[in-house]
XYZ file of C-alpha atoms in Angstrom:
165
model
C 76.522 90.636 135.053
C 75.193 88.178 137.727
C 75.325 88.479 141.400
C 78.466 86.072 141.718
C 80.470 88.229 139.532
C 79.914 91.579 141.304
C 80.620 90.097 144.639
C 77.044 90.210 146.355
C 75.812 87.077 147.853
C 73.182 85.204 146.157
C 69.743 85.512 147.798
C 67.740 82.319 148.019
C 64.941 81.890 145.369
C 61.868 83.983 146.363
C 58.636 81.951 145.579
C 55.480 83.315 146.634
C 53.908 80.389 147.961
C 57.149 78.913 149.641
C 58.781 81.646 151.317
C 58.492 82.492 154.999
C 56.538 85.676 155.648
C 59.328 87.264 157.761
C 61.806 86.694 154.940
C 59.293 88.379 152.534
C 58.854 91.360 154.866
C 62.628 91.831 155.056
C 62.951 91.511 151.305
C 60.184 94.001 150.650
C 61.775 96.459 153.076
C 65.172 96.060 151.298
C 63.490 96.603 148.031
C 62.126 99.862 148.933
C 65.037 100.957 150.945
C 62.933 101.310 154.230
C 64.181 103.258 157.241
C 63.158 100.244 159.504
C 65.315 97.612 157.488
C 67.741 97.143 160.454
C 64.742 96.467 162.932
C 63.251 93.997 160.432
C 66.731 92.214 160.086
C 67.158 92.002 163.845
C 63.531 90.553 164.292
C 64.370 88.032 161.425
C 67.634 86.912 163.150
C 65.634 85.893 166.336
C 62.549 84.514 164.605
C 64.026 82.429 161.775
C 65.907 79.184 161.776
C 67.288 79.011 158.422
C 71.035 80.529 158.699
C 71.634 80.895 154.995
C 68.339 82.891 154.246
C 68.781 85.057 157.357
C 72.441 85.712 156.770
C 71.812 86.801 153.077
C 69.336 89.384 154.194
C 71.542 90.613 157.030
C 74.470 90.809 154.573
C 72.143 92.779 152.137
C 70.827 95.122 154.787
C 74.539 95.868 155.851
C 74.751 97.831 152.607
C 71.643 100.026 153.135
C 72.055 103.506 151.919
C 70.597 104.979 155.332
C 72.836 105.269 158.160
C 70.506 103.996 160.894
C 69.452 101.007 158.693
C 73.238 100.123 158.460
C 73.749 100.565 162.096
C 70.842 98.264 163.187
C 72.157 95.801 160.512
C 75.253 95.664 162.379
C 73.301 94.860 165.312
C 71.637 91.994 163.467
C 75.021 90.761 162.391
C 76.058 90.591 165.982
C 72.954 88.868 166.936
C 73.451 86.336 164.192
C 77.055 85.635 165.579
C 75.345 85.256 169.070
C 72.564 82.881 168.019
C 74.425 80.936 165.420
C 78.109 81.135 166.333
C 79.028 81.748 162.624
C 78.888 84.454 159.902
C 79.172 84.330 156.207
C 82.267 85.591 154.203
C 80.229 88.534 152.939
C 79.320 89.778 156.452
C 82.859 89.365 157.475
C 83.892 91.559 154.615
C 81.436 94.292 155.419
C 82.466 94.050 159.075
C 86.201 94.582 158.032
C 85.234 97.311 155.540
C 83.534 99.298 158.669
C 86.109 98.344 161.141
C 86.116 99.086 164.845
C 85.001 102.294 166.038
C 82.172 102.692 163.505
C 78.783 101.107 163.047
C 80.184 97.757 162.948
C 82.016 97.931 166.351
C 79.562 95.942 168.464
C 79.075 93.322 165.687
C 82.831 92.868 165.561
C 83.148 92.525 169.159
C 80.035 90.010 169.298
C 81.845 88.026 166.522
C 84.872 87.853 168.571
C 83.150 86.702 171.704
C 80.662 84.266 170.372
C 82.490 82.643 167.315
C 85.118 80.196 167.981
C 88.799 81.483 167.200
C 89.503 78.797 164.467
C 86.206 79.892 162.586
C 87.071 83.519 162.494
C 88.513 85.146 159.309
C 92.170 85.969 159.540
C 91.357 89.797 159.887
C 89.237 88.971 162.982
C 91.669 86.709 164.361
C 94.330 89.400 164.041
C 91.830 91.994 165.411
C 91.454 89.739 168.564
C 95.093 89.231 169.254
C 95.610 93.114 168.856
C 92.740 94.160 171.062
C 93.927 91.704 173.830
C 97.663 93.096 173.745
C 96.137 96.494 173.698
C 93.962 96.012 176.677
C 96.790 94.418 178.527
C 99.149 97.491 177.980
C 96.168 99.759 178.806
C 95.548 97.928 182.236
C 99.333 98.084 183.152
C 99.280 101.804 182.293
C 96.434 102.474 184.329
C 97.980 100.535 187.277
C 101.036 102.453 186.939
C 99.416 105.599 186.905
C 97.212 104.759 190.081
C 100.431 103.688 191.901
C 102.259 107.070 190.956
C 99.167 109.086 192.109
C 99.008 107.197 195.291
C 102.661 107.603 195.815
C 102.396 111.408 195.152
C 99.418 111.712 197.604
C 101.262 109.874 200.454
C 104.184 112.061 200.038
C 102.305 115.389 199.942
C 100.220 114.543 203.023
C 96.968 114.391 201.120
C 94.540 111.390 202.339
C 93.909 108.731 199.895
C 90.465 109.042 198.325
C 88.302 105.989 199.430
C 87.936 103.167 197.112
C 84.849 103.219 194.628
C 83.068 99.907 194.526
């Protein structure tokens, strides 16, 4: 079974004489399941210009067995969205699998912030709309609670607390 059949992304060819040493360092960390793979992936995002090569390694790091590695690979995915304004379908799939509230939360929010809406996957488009509506509802709820609290305080004769700024 080749990589295309099992759903993983194809890694760029690794030739000892032609590979960037930063890419080789990340490949080696991935091969030995190093605990610092997330940190290596973050450094690679900021140090390398080749989107495809970096994205393939970030995607592979997202599948690390160690929690800290997966968590920092999520940060690397968010940094990739910030620096390039795009992600690969494999990274989108990994973010969707993790979902909001997990280790991919900041990466998802970075993708929603830095990738143009029309370039987002359908799931992320739906997530952006859902979060916008929920934040609007939450804001209205908080304003209603504040108004009710102020009304109760004014009727009970208690002074209104000073504004916190």
